[in-house]
Coordinates of C-alpha atoms and ligand atoms in Angstrom, one line a residue:
M1 CA -10.7 -28.8 -6.2
S2 CA -12.2 -26.8 -3.2
V3 CA -10.6 -25.8 -0.1
R4 CA -12.3 -25.0 3.2
L5 CA -10.7 -22.5 5.9
S6 CA -12.1 -20.9 9.0
T7 CA -11.1 -17.7 10.8
D8 CA -12.4 -15.3 13.5
V9 CA -12.4 -12.2 11.1
L10 CA -12.3 -12.3 7.4
I11 CA -11.1 -9.0 6.0
I12 CA -11.5 -8.6 2.3
G13 CA -9.0 -5.9 1.1
S14 CA -5.6 -4.8 2.0
G15 CA -5.8 -1.2 1.5
A16 CA -5.8 1.6 4.4
A17 CA -9.2 0.3 5.6
G18 CA -8.6 -3.5 5.6
L19 CA -5.2 -3.1 7.1
T20 CA -6.1 -0.7 9.7
A21 CA -9.0 -3.0 10.8
A22 CA -6.6 -5.9 11.0
L23 CA -4.0 -4.0 13.0
S24 CA -6.7 -2.6 15.5
L25 CA -8.3 -5.8 16.2
P26 CA -7.2 -7.8 19.4
Q27 CA -4.3 -10.0 18.9
S28 CA -6.3 -12.8 20.5
M29 CA -8.4 -13.0 17.2
N30 CA -7.4 -15.0 14.3
I31 CA -7.7 -12.7 11.3
L32 CA -7.4 -13.6 7.6
V33 CA -6.9 -10.7 5.1
L34 CA -7.4 -11.3 1.5
C35 CA -6.6 -9.2 -1.7
K36 CA -6.8 -9.6 -5.4
G37 CA -3.2 -9.0 -6.2
D38 CA -0.5 -8.3 -3.8
L39 CA -0.9 -6.4 -0.5
G40 CA -0.2 -3.1 -1.9
S41 CA -2.3 -3.3 -5.0
G42 CA -5.4 -1.1 -4.0
S43 CA -5.8 2.6 -4.4
T44 CA -4.2 3.4 -1.1
A45 CA -0.7 2.8 -2.3
W46 CA -1.6 5.5 -5.1
A47 CA -2.7 8.4 -2.9
Q48 CA -0.4 11.3 -3.4
G49 CA -1.9 14.3 -1.4
G50 CA -2.3 13.0 2.1
V51 CA -4.7 12.7 5.1
A52 CA -6.8 15.6 6.3
G53 CA -7.0 16.2 10.0
V54 CA -7.2 18.9 12.6
L55 CA -3.5 19.1 13.5
D56 CA -2.7 22.8 13.7
E57 CA -3.5 25.2 16.6
V58 CA -5.0 27.7 14.1
D59 CA -7.4 24.9 12.9
S60 CA -10.4 23.5 14.6
V61 CA -12.9 20.6 14.3
D62 CA -15.6 23.1 13.6
Q63 CA -13.5 24.7 10.5
H64 CA -12.7 21.1 9.2
V65 CA -16.5 20.2 9.7
A66 CA -17.6 23.3 7.9
D67 CA -15.3 22.7 4.9
T68 CA -16.6 19.2 4.6
L69 CA -20.0 20.2 4.7
T70 CA -19.6 22.9 2.1
A71 CA -17.9 20.4 -0.2
G72 CA -20.8 17.9 0.3
A73 CA -23.4 20.3 -1.1
G74 CA -25.8 19.9 1.7
L75 CA -25.9 16.2 1.5
C76 CA -23.4 15.2 4.2
D77 CA -24.7 13.6 7.4
P78 CA -23.5 16.3 9.9
K79 CA -23.4 13.6 12.7
A80 CA -21.0 11.4 10.5
V81 CA -19.0 14.5 9.6
K82 CA -18.5 15.5 13.2
Y83 CA -17.7 11.9 14.4
T84 CA -15.0 11.4 11.7
I85 CA -13.4 14.7 12.1
E86 CA -13.4 14.6 16.0
R87 CA -11.4 11.5 15.5
S88 CA -9.0 12.8 12.9
T89 CA -6.2 13.7 15.2
Q90 CA -6.3 10.5 16.9
A91 CA -6.5 8.6 13.5
I92 CA -3.5 10.5 12.3
H93 CA -1.5 10.0 15.4
W94 CA -2.1 6.2 15.2
L95 CA -0.6 6.3 11.7
I96 CA 2.4 8.2 13.2
E97 CA 2.8 5.5 16.0
Q98 CA 2.7 2.8 13.3
G99 CA 5.7 4.5 11.7
V100 CA 4.3 6.4 8.7
P101 CA 7.2 8.6 7.6
F102 CA 5.1 11.9 7.1
T103 CA 7.1 14.9 5.8
H104 CA 8.4 17.3 8.5
V105 CA 8.6 21.2 8.2
D106 CA 12.1 22.1 6.8
G107 CA 14.7 22.0 9.7
S108 CA 12.2 20.4 12.2
D109 CA 12.2 16.8 13.5
V110 CA 9.0 17.2 15.3
E111 CA 6.7 19.6 13.4
F112 CA 5.0 17.9 10.5
H113 CA 4.5 19.8 7.1
L114 CA 0.8 20.5 6.3
T115 CA -0.5 21.3 2.9
R116 CA -3.5 22.7 1.7
E117 CA -6.0 21.3 -0.9
G118 CA -8.9 22.5 -2.7
G119 CA -11.9 23.3 -0.6
H120 CA -10.0 23.4 2.7
S121 CA -9.8 26.8 4.5
Q122 CA -6.7 25.6 6.4
R123 CA -3.4 23.7 5.9
R124 CA -4.5 20.5 7.4
V125 CA -3.3 17.7 5.2
I126 CA -0.4 15.6 6.6
H127 CA 1.6 13.9 3.8
A128 CA 4.8 11.9 3.0
A129 CA 6.1 14.1 0.1
D130 CA 3.8 13.3 -2.8
A131 CA 3.6 9.7 -2.1
T132 CA 1.5 9.5 1.1
G133 CA -0.5 6.5 0.2
L134 CA 2.7 4.5 -0.6
A135 CA 4.1 5.4 2.8
I136 CA 1.0 4.3 4.6
S137 CA 0.6 1.2 2.6
E138 CA 4.2 0.1 3.1
T139 CA 4.1 0.9 6.8
L140 CA 0.9 -1.0 7.5
I141 CA 2.0 -4.0 5.3
K142 CA 5.2 -4.4 7.3
K143 CA 3.1 -4.4 10.5
V144 CA 0.5 -7.0 9.4
R145 CA 3.3 -9.2 8.1
Q146 CA 4.9 -9.1 11.5
A147 CA 1.5 -9.9 13.4
P148 CA 1.3 -13.5 14.4
N149 CA -2.4 -13.6 14.4
I150 CA -2.9 -12.2 10.9
Q151 CA -2.9 -14.7 8.0
I152 CA -2.4 -13.1 4.5
L153 CA -3.9 -14.6 1.3
E154 CA -2.5 -12.7 -1.8
N155 CA -4.1 -13.4 -5.2
H156 CA -7.4 -14.4 -3.8
V157 CA -10.5 -12.8 -5.2
A158 CA -13.6 -13.0 -3.1
I159 CA -16.5 -14.2 -5.2
D160 CA -19.5 -13.7 -2.8
L161 CA -20.5 -13.5 0.8
I162 CA -22.1 -16.3 2.4
T163 CA -25.2 -15.6 4.5
T164 CA -27.4 -17.8 6.5
S165 CA -30.2 -16.8 4.4
K166 CA -28.5 -17.9 1.3
L167 CA -27.8 -21.2 2.9
A168 CA -31.6 -21.3 3.8
D169 CA -30.7 -22.0 7.4
V170 CA -34.0 -21.1 9.0
E171 CA -32.7 -21.6 12.5
Q172 CA -30.4 -18.7 12.2
E173 CA -31.1 -15.0 12.2
N174 CA -29.6 -13.7 8.8
R175 CA -26.0 -13.1 9.2
C176 CA -22.7 -13.3 7.3
V177 CA -20.8 -16.4 7.9
G178 CA -18.0 -16.0 5.5
A179 CA -17.3 -15.9 1.8
Y180 CA -16.3 -17.8 -1.4
V181 CA -13.0 -17.0 -2.8
L182 CA -11.0 -17.8 -5.9
N183 CA -7.3 -18.5 -5.6
T184 CA -6.2 -16.9 -8.9
L185 CA -2.8 -18.7 -8.9
S186 CA -4.2 -22.3 -8.6
D187 CA -7.7 -21.7 -9.8
E188 CA -9.1 -23.3 -6.6
A189 CA -12.2 -22.1 -5.0
V190 CA -11.9 -21.6 -1.3
T191 CA -14.7 -21.6 1.2
I192 CA -13.9 -19.4 4.2
G193 CA -16.1 -19.5 7.3
S194 CA -15.8 -16.4 9.6
K195 CA -17.5 -15.1 12.7
Y196 CA -17.0 -11.5 11.3
T197 CA -16.3 -10.3 7.8
L198 CA -15.2 -6.8 6.8
I199 CA -15.4 -5.4 3.3
G200 CA -12.4 -3.2 2.6
T201 CA -12.5 -3.6 -1.2
G202 CA -12.3 0.1 -2.1
G203 CA -14.1 2.0 -4.8
A204 CA -15.6 1.4 -8.3
S205 CA -14.1 4.0 -10.6
K206 CA -13.0 1.3 -13.0
V207 CA -16.5 1.4 -14.2
Y208 CA -15.5 4.4 -16.1
L209 CA -13.1 4.4 -19.4
F210 CA -10.6 7.0 -17.9
T211 CA -9.8 6.5 -14.2
S212 CA -7.1 7.4 -11.8
N213 CA -7.6 4.3 -10.0
P214 CA -5.8 0.9 -10.1
D215 CA -7.1 -1.9 -12.1
G216 CA -8.9 -3.7 -9.1
A217 CA -11.1 -0.9 -8.5
T218 CA -14.2 -2.6 -9.8
G219 CA -16.6 -2.0 -6.8
D220 CA -16.5 -5.8 -5.8
G221 CA -17.4 -5.2 -2.2
I222 CA -20.3 -3.1 -3.2
A223 CA -21.7 -5.6 -5.6
M224 CA -21.1 -8.5 -3.1
A225 CA -22.8 -6.7 -0.3
W226 CA -25.8 -5.6 -2.5
R227 CA -26.2 -9.3 -3.8
A228 CA -26.1 -10.4 -0.1
G229 CA -28.9 -8.0 0.8
C230 CA -27.3 -4.8 1.9
R231 CA -28.6 -1.3 1.1
V232 CA -26.3 0.9 -0.8
A233 CA -26.4 4.8 -0.9
N234 CA -25.5 7.8 -2.9
M235 CA -24.0 5.7 -5.8
E236 CA -24.7 8.6 -8.3
F237 CA -21.8 10.6 -6.7
N238 CA -18.6 9.7 -8.3
Q239 CA -15.9 12.1 -8.1
F240 CA -13.8 13.0 -11.3
H241 CA -10.3 14.2 -10.5
P242 CA -9.6 17.2 -12.7
T243 CA -6.0 16.5 -13.4
C244 CA -4.7 13.3 -14.6
L245 CA -1.7 13.3 -17.0
F246 CA -2.7 13.1 -20.6
H247 CA -0.3 10.8 -22.4
P248 CA -1.1 7.7 -24.3
K249 CA 1.4 5.7 -22.4
A250 CA 0.5 7.2 -18.8
K251 CA -2.1 5.0 -17.3
S252 CA -4.1 7.7 -15.7
F253 CA -1.3 9.1 -13.7
L254 CA -2.7 11.6 -11.2
I255 CA -1.5 15.0 -10.9
S256 CA -2.3 15.8 -7.2
E257 CA -4.6 18.5 -6.0
A258 CA -1.5 19.8 -4.1
V259 CA 0.0 21.1 -7.3
R260 CA -2.9 23.6 -7.5
G261 CA -2.7 24.1 -3.7
E262 CA 0.9 25.2 -4.0
G263 CA 0.1 27.7 -6.9
G264 CA -0.5 25.5 -10.2
L265 CA -2.6 27.2 -12.6
L266 CA -5.1 25.6 -15.1
K267 CA -4.8 27.0 -18.6
L268 CA -6.4 26.6 -22.0
P269 CA -4.3 25.4 -25.0
N270 CA -3.6 29.2 -25.7
G271 CA -2.3 29.8 -22.4
E272 CA -5.3 31.7 -20.9
R273 CA -6.6 30.9 -17.3
F274 CA -10.4 29.9 -17.1
V275 CA -11.5 28.5 -13.8
H276 CA -12.1 31.9 -12.4
N277 CA -14.9 32.1 -14.9
F278 CA -16.8 29.4 -13.2
D279 CA -15.9 29.9 -9.5
S280 CA -14.4 32.7 -7.6
R281 CA -12.2 30.1 -5.7
A282 CA -10.6 29.6 -9.2
E283 CA -7.9 26.6 -9.1
L284 CA -8.9 26.1 -5.5
A285 CA -12.6 25.4 -6.0
P286 CA -13.8 21.9 -5.1
R287 CA -13.0 19.2 -7.6
D288 CA -16.5 18.8 -9.1
I289 CA -16.5 22.5 -10.2
V290 CA -12.9 22.3 -11.4
A291 CA -13.7 19.0 -13.4
R292 CA -16.7 20.5 -14.9
A293 CA -15.0 23.6 -16.0
I294 CA -12.3 21.5 -17.7
D295 CA -14.9 19.1 -19.4
H296 CA -16.8 22.3 -20.4
E297 CA -13.8 23.9 -21.9
M298 CA -12.6 20.8 -23.6
K299 CA -16.0 20.2 -25.3
R300 CA -16.3 23.9 -26.4
L301 CA -12.9 23.8 -27.9
G302 CA -12.8 20.1 -29.2
A303 CA -9.6 19.8 -27.1
D304 CA -8.2 16.4 -26.2
N305 CA -6.7 18.0 -23.1
L306 CA -6.0 21.2 -21.1
F307 CA -2.9 22.2 -19.2
L308 CA -1.7 22.6 -15.5
D309 CA 1.2 25.1 -15.0
I310 CA 3.4 25.5 -12.0
S311 CA 6.5 26.3 -14.1
H312 CA 6.4 30.0 -12.6
K313 CA 7.6 28.6 -9.3
P314 CA 11.3 27.8 -8.4
P315 CA 12.5 24.5 -9.9
E316 CA 13.8 23.4 -6.5
F317 CA 10.4 24.1 -4.8
I318 CA 8.6 21.8 -7.5
K319 CA 11.2 19.1 -7.2
S320 CA 11.2 18.9 -3.5
H321 CA 7.4 19.3 -3.1
F322 CA 6.5 16.8 -6.0
P323 CA 9.3 14.5 -6.6
T324 CA 7.3 11.7 -7.8
I325 CA 5.1 13.7 -10.1
Y326 CA 8.1 15.6 -11.4
K327 CA 10.0 12.4 -12.1
R328 CA 7.0 10.6 -13.8
C329 CA 6.3 13.6 -16.0
L330 CA 9.9 13.8 -17.0
G331 CA 9.6 10.3 -18.0
Y332 CA 7.0 11.0 -20.5
G333 CA 8.8 14.0 -21.7
F334 CA 7.3 16.9 -19.8
D335 CA 9.5 19.0 -17.5
M336 CA 7.0 20.7 -15.1
T337 CA 9.7 23.0 -13.8
K338 CA 9.7 24.6 -17.4
E339 CA 6.4 23.9 -19.0
P340 CA 2.9 23.2 -18.5
I341 CA 1.6 19.7 -18.1
P342 CA -1.3 18.2 -20.4
I343 CA -4.1 17.0 -18.3
V344 CA -7.8 15.5 -18.6
P345 CA -10.3 14.7 -16.1
A346 CA -10.8 11.0 -14.7
A347 CA -13.0 8.9 -12.5
H348 CA -11.4 9.1 -9.2
Y349 CA -13.5 8.4 -6.1
T350 CA -16.7 6.5 -5.4
C351 CA -18.5 8.8 -2.6
G352 CA -21.5 6.2 -2.2
G353 CA -21.4 2.7 -1.3
V354 CA -22.4 0.1 1.2
R355 CA -24.5 1.8 3.8
V356 CA -22.7 1.5 7.3
D357 CA -23.4 3.1 10.7
Q358 CA -20.8 4.7 12.9
H359 CA -19.2 1.3 13.8
G360 CA -18.9 0.3 10.2
A361 CA -21.8 -2.3 10.6
T362 CA -23.8 -2.9 7.4
D363 CA -27.5 -4.1 7.3
I364 CA -26.3 -7.8 7.7
K365 CA -25.3 -9.0 11.2
G366 CA -21.6 -10.0 11.2
L367 CA -20.8 -8.0 8.1
Y368 CA -18.8 -4.8 8.5
A369 CA -17.3 -2.5 5.8
A370 CA -14.9 0.5 5.7
G371 CA -13.1 2.8 3.4
E372 CA -14.1 3.7 -0.1
S373 CA -16.6 0.8 -0.5
T374 CA -19.0 2.4 2.0
Y375 CA -21.3 5.1 2.4
T376 CA -20.9 6.6 5.9
G377 CA -22.5 10.1 5.3
L378 CA -19.1 11.8 5.5
H379 CA -18.8 12.9 1.8
G380 CA -22.4 13.9 1.0
A381 CA -22.6 14.9 -2.7
N382 CA -18.8 15.5 -3.0
R383 CA -15.7 14.3 -1.1
L384 CA -13.4 17.0 0.4
A385 CA -9.9 16.2 -0.7
S386 CA -7.9 13.9 1.6
N387 CA -11.0 13.1 3.7
S388 CA -11.1 9.7 2.3
L389 CA -7.9 8.1 3.8
L390 CA -9.1 9.7 7.1
E391 CA -12.4 7.8 6.8
C392 CA -10.7 4.5 6.1
I393 CA -8.8 4.8 9.3
V394 CA -11.7 6.1 11.5
Y395 CA -14.2 3.6 10.3
A396 CA -11.9 0.6 10.2
Q397 CA -11.0 1.3 13.8
A398 CA -14.7 1.8 14.8
A399 CA -15.4 -1.6 13.2
A400 CA -12.6 -3.3 15.0
E401 CA -13.7 -1.8 18.3
Q402 CA -17.2 -3.1 17.7
I403 CA -16.0 -6.6 16.7
A404 CA -13.8 -6.8 19.6
K405 CA -16.9 -6.1 21.9
S406 CA -19.2 -8.6 20.4
N407 CA -19.5 -12.0 21.0
Q408 CA -20.6 -13.9 17.9
E409 CA -20.3 -17.7 17.7
Q410 CA -18.6 -19.3 14.8
Y411 CA -21.0 -20.9 12.4
D412 CA -20.1 -24.5 11.9
P413 CA -17.7 -24.4 8.9
M414 CA -18.5 -28.0 7.9
K415 CA -22.0 -26.7 7.4
L416 CA -20.8 -24.3 4.5
P417 CA -21.2 -25.9 1.1
L418 CA -18.1 -26.1 -0.9
W419 CA -18.0 -24.1 -4.2
D420 CA -19.8 -26.2 -6.9
E421 CA -18.0 -26.4 -10.1
S422 CA -19.4 -29.5 -11.4
R423 CA -21.8 -27.8 -13.9
V424 CA -19.4 -25.4 -15.6
S425 CA -16.7 -25.9 -18.3
D426 CA -13.9 -23.6 -19.5
S427 CA -15.0 -20.8 -21.6
D428 CA -14.1 -20.8 -25.5
E429 CA -15.2 -17.3 -26.0
K430 CA -13.2 -15.1 -23.6
V431 CA -13.9 -12.3 -26.0
V432 CA -17.4 -11.9 -24.5
I433 CA -15.6 -10.8 -21.2
T434 CA -13.2 -8.3 -23.0
H435 CA -15.9 -6.9 -25.1
N436 CA -18.3 -6.3 -22.3
W437 CA -15.6 -4.8 -20.1
D438 CA -14.9 -2.2 -22.7
E439 CA -18.6 -1.7 -23.5
I440 CA -19.6 -0.9 -19.9
R441 CA -16.6 1.5 -19.4
R442 CA -17.4 3.3 -22.5
F443 CA -21.0 3.9 -22.1
M444 CA -20.5 4.8 -18.6
W445 CA -18.1 7.5 -19.6
D446 CA -20.3 8.8 -22.4
Y447 CA -23.7 8.6 -20.8
V448 CA -23.2 8.5 -17.0
G449 CA -20.0 10.8 -16.7
I450 CA -19.4 14.3 -15.7
V451 CA -22.5 15.7 -17.4
R452 CA -25.6 13.7 -17.5
T453 CA -29.2 13.9 -19.0
D454 CA -32.2 11.6 -18.4
K455 CA -32.0 10.3 -22.0
R456 CA -28.4 9.4 -21.7
L457 CA -29.3 7.6 -18.4
E458 CA -32.0 5.7 -20.0
R459 CA -29.8 4.6 -22.8
A460 CA -27.2 3.4 -20.3
K461 CA -29.9 1.6 -18.4
R462 CA -31.1 -0.4 -21.4
R463 CA -27.4 -1.4 -22.1
V464 CA -26.6 -2.5 -18.7
Q465 CA -29.7 -4.6 -18.4
L466 CA -28.8 -6.5 -21.6
L467 CA -25.2 -6.8 -20.5
K468 CA -26.2 -8.1 -17.1
Q469 CA -28.3 -10.9 -18.7
E470 CA -25.4 -11.8 -20.9
I471 CA -23.0 -11.9 -18.0
A472 CA -25.3 -13.8 -16.0
E473 CA -25.4 -16.5 -18.8
Y474 CA -21.8 -16.6 -19.1
Y475 CA -21.3 -16.7 -15.2
N476 CA -23.6 -19.8 -14.9
N477 CA -22.0 -21.7 -17.7
F478 CA -18.4 -21.1 -17.5
K479 CA -15.6 -21.6 -15.0
I480 CA -15.1 -18.3 -13.0
T481 CA -12.0 -16.2 -13.6
A482 CA -10.9 -13.0 -12.0
D483 CA -11.9 -11.0 -15.0
L484 CA -15.3 -12.6 -15.1
L485 CA -15.9 -11.9 -11.5
E486 CA -14.8 -8.3 -12.0
L487 CA -17.1 -7.9 -14.9
R488 CA -20.1 -9.1 -13.2
N489 CA -19.4 -6.8 -10.3
L490 CA -18.9 -3.7 -12.6
A491 CA -22.2 -4.5 -14.2
V492 CA -23.9 -4.4 -10.8
V493 CA -22.2 -1.2 -9.8
A494 CA -23.0 0.5 -13.3
E495 CA -26.6 -0.3 -12.8
L496 CA -26.6 1.0 -9.2
I497 CA -24.9 4.2 -10.4
I498 CA -27.4 4.6 -13.2
E499 CA -30.5 3.9 -11.1
S500 CA -29.3 6.4 -8.4
A501 CA -28.6 9.0 -11.0
L502 CA -32.0 8.5 -12.5
S503 CA -33.7 8.8 -9.3
R504 CA -32.1 12.2 -8.4
K505 CA -34.1 14.9 -10.1
E506 CA -31.7 17.8 -9.3
S507 CA -28.0 18.8 -10.0
R508 CA -26.0 18.6 -6.7
G509 CA -22.3 18.3 -6.1
L510 CA -20.9 15.6 -8.4
H511 CA -24.1 14.7 -9.9
Y512 CA -24.7 17.3 -12.7
T513 CA -27.7 16.7 -15.1
R514 CA -28.9 18.9 -17.9
S515 CA -32.3 17.6 -17.4
Y516 CA -32.5 19.2 -14.0
P517 CA -29.7 21.8 -13.7
N518 CA -30.8 23.3 -10.3
K519 CA -30.5 22.1 -6.8
S520 CA -33.9 20.9 -5.5
D521 CA -35.1 22.2 -2.0
K522 CA -35.5 18.5 -1.0
I523 CA -32.4 17.3 0.7
E524 CA -32.4 13.5 0.4
I525 CA -29.8 10.8 0.1
T526 CA -30.3 8.0 -2.5
V527 CA -30.8 4.8 -0.8
L528 CA -31.2 1.7 -3.0
T529 CA -32.6 -1.7 -1.4
P530 CA -32.0 -5.0 -2.8
K531 CA -35.2 -6.8 -3.8
Q532 CA -34.9 -9.8 -1.4
N533 CA -35.1 -7.4 1.6
Ligands
FAD601 C1 -4.4 8.4 -7.6 C2 -5.1 8.5 -6.3 C3 -4.8 9.4 -5.4 C4 -5.5 9.6 -4.2 N1 -5.0 10.5 -3.3 C5 -5.6 10.6 -2.1 C6 -5.2 11.5 -1.1 O1 -4.3 12.2 -1.3 N2 -5.9 11.5 0.0 C7 -6.9 10.8 0.3 O2 -7.6 10.8 1.5 N3 -7.4 9.8 -0.6 C8 -6.9 9.8 -1.8 N4 -7.2 8.9 -2.6 C9 -8.5 8.0 -2.3 C10 -7.8 7.0 -1.4 O3 -6.6 6.5 -1.8 C11 -8.8 5.8 -1.4 O4 -10.2 6.2 -1.1 C12 -8.5 4.8 -0.4 O5 -7.0 4.5 -0.3 C13 -9.2 3.7 -0.4 O6 -8.8 2.7 0.6 P1 -9.5 1.4 0.9 O7 -8.8 0.7 1.9 O8 -11.0 1.6 0.9 O9 -9.4 0.5 -0.6 P2 -8.0 0.3 -1.5 O10 -7.0 0.9 -0.9 O11 -8.4 0.5 -2.9 O12 -7.9 -1.3 -1.2 C14 -8.8 -2.2 -1.8 C15 -8.3 -3.7 -1.5 O13 -9.4 -4.5 -1.7 C16 -8.9 -5.6 -2.5 N5 -10.1 -6.2 -3.1 C17 -11.0 -5.5 -4.0 N6 -11.8 -6.4 -4.5 C18 -11.5 -7.6 -3.8 C19 -12.0 -8.9 -4.1 N7 -13.1 -9.2 -4.7 N8 -11.4 -9.8 -3.4 C20 -10.3 -9.6 -2.6 N9 -9.7 -8.6 -2.4 C21 -10.4 -7.5 -3.1 C22 -7.9 -5.1 -3.4 O14 -6.9 -6.0 -3.7 C23 -7.2 -4.1 -2.3 O15 -6.4 -4.7 -1.5 C24 -6.6 8.7 -3.8 C25 -6.9 7.7 -4.7 C26 -6.2 7.6 -6.0 C27 -6.5 6.5 -6.9

């Protein structure tokens, strides 16, 4: 059975980006927020470190801009960087106003504690102990649940965007008029008509075998926007977090950068430090350098993991600064107050994505995007730690402001065709989905990971093309499921990453290829344009 709904604004995603947009839109607008699982199931709730912003007198917009540009390895859009960081203080105050319980300086009720992370020249990361994302997520969720104009649909997976060009409505300038969605509890397809649609679906790190991200980080919004006709940019820049807990039962538990910021040292299995051999900033070097140093040493030694050691600090300091990490590690049998923790790098953050302007507007009228699913120009070739939550807030607010000012008419929802299921049957070969999931993630890890070569990328390209065909056949013949939709999107995202990586004939920031180990003089972002444009 198929259902039809209509709303002023459809927000796909309930992370920091989606919920900020929902809460920043006028209360006179009807808003519908969709998410795959429950409201808190995106990466936002997993963020530990914090939100970067200019909050201290000794800091300045110029310094934060300079640090962001340095991390971005020459590829940031300076206008986007300035735009975002100029709004950082306001964005963080907005979070404080919503009630996010950020940590105060010991003994103060008013002054917030700021931490320092890799690549930052100042302490400028506001945090809620070591579970900042959870505090933000819970606070914003409480607010949206109270808002009478916001309707929430949990367990609803967006399948594809609906555009007038796809509907072949020649009387209309191409615009986004809604989305098809799968209710995963009832297996019903839902057709949602909207004046405006905002993608806040997060990143795509699940395309790699090891990731610090939750299961839903399958790049759905990037793939949907691409299929709808939007350009994507800088997809080759995937950040690998240097330190995830290495334990067979820990599903990619991240050991925050702040542990290194507060004095944690990276060590080889024999206890020697090594990162200073790669960069004079040692443990505080940007993530790409640290991740590559770890990858290099692991491959050189044939080691399964290396170690992060903060046990030289007083136990009370460790427990009060990192209560969540301390407890989780202890649960896996490691007491970080007494011993080094085993770590490996893992795919962590998608720097590229749907290309948007300063208002979060995509190439398609009526379609906006914010957060990790986007390319705004802020991160360039590498993201500076804790700039991503900031980007979510700033661009979600900008998109909300722009939507509030626009005056788009509702497309007649009755003109939207319902999802057609008449030609498809239940699958009798679900193994195709699980096999292809594993295959994509494995070859992306092996061939398109921290260190690349043209040969590896070509190998990955051949494989993804075959898989895409197989998945398309499956998609056309069998009933859709959430797994199939995610797999279809992962294959698109994998291909976008491979194509972008192949087109970059240099090593820069997060993209390191042995085929071109040096930086080129030509500074260009990678933009891919879908064929139909
Ligand atoms: C372990 C970890 C630690 C981090 N630490 C920090 C940090 O300290 N500071 C920082 O700035 N950043 C950090 N990050 C990055 C940051 O958390 C993310 O970039 C940010 O939260 C992304 O927010 P978002 O709103 O774009 O997406 P998310 O929070 O990932 O939310 C995505 C939403 O989209 C929904 N969704 C996805 N696809 C669909 C679909 N097809 N249909 C319907 N809904 C869909 C999901 O259900 C979810 O609700 C961290 C990330 C991780 C994983």
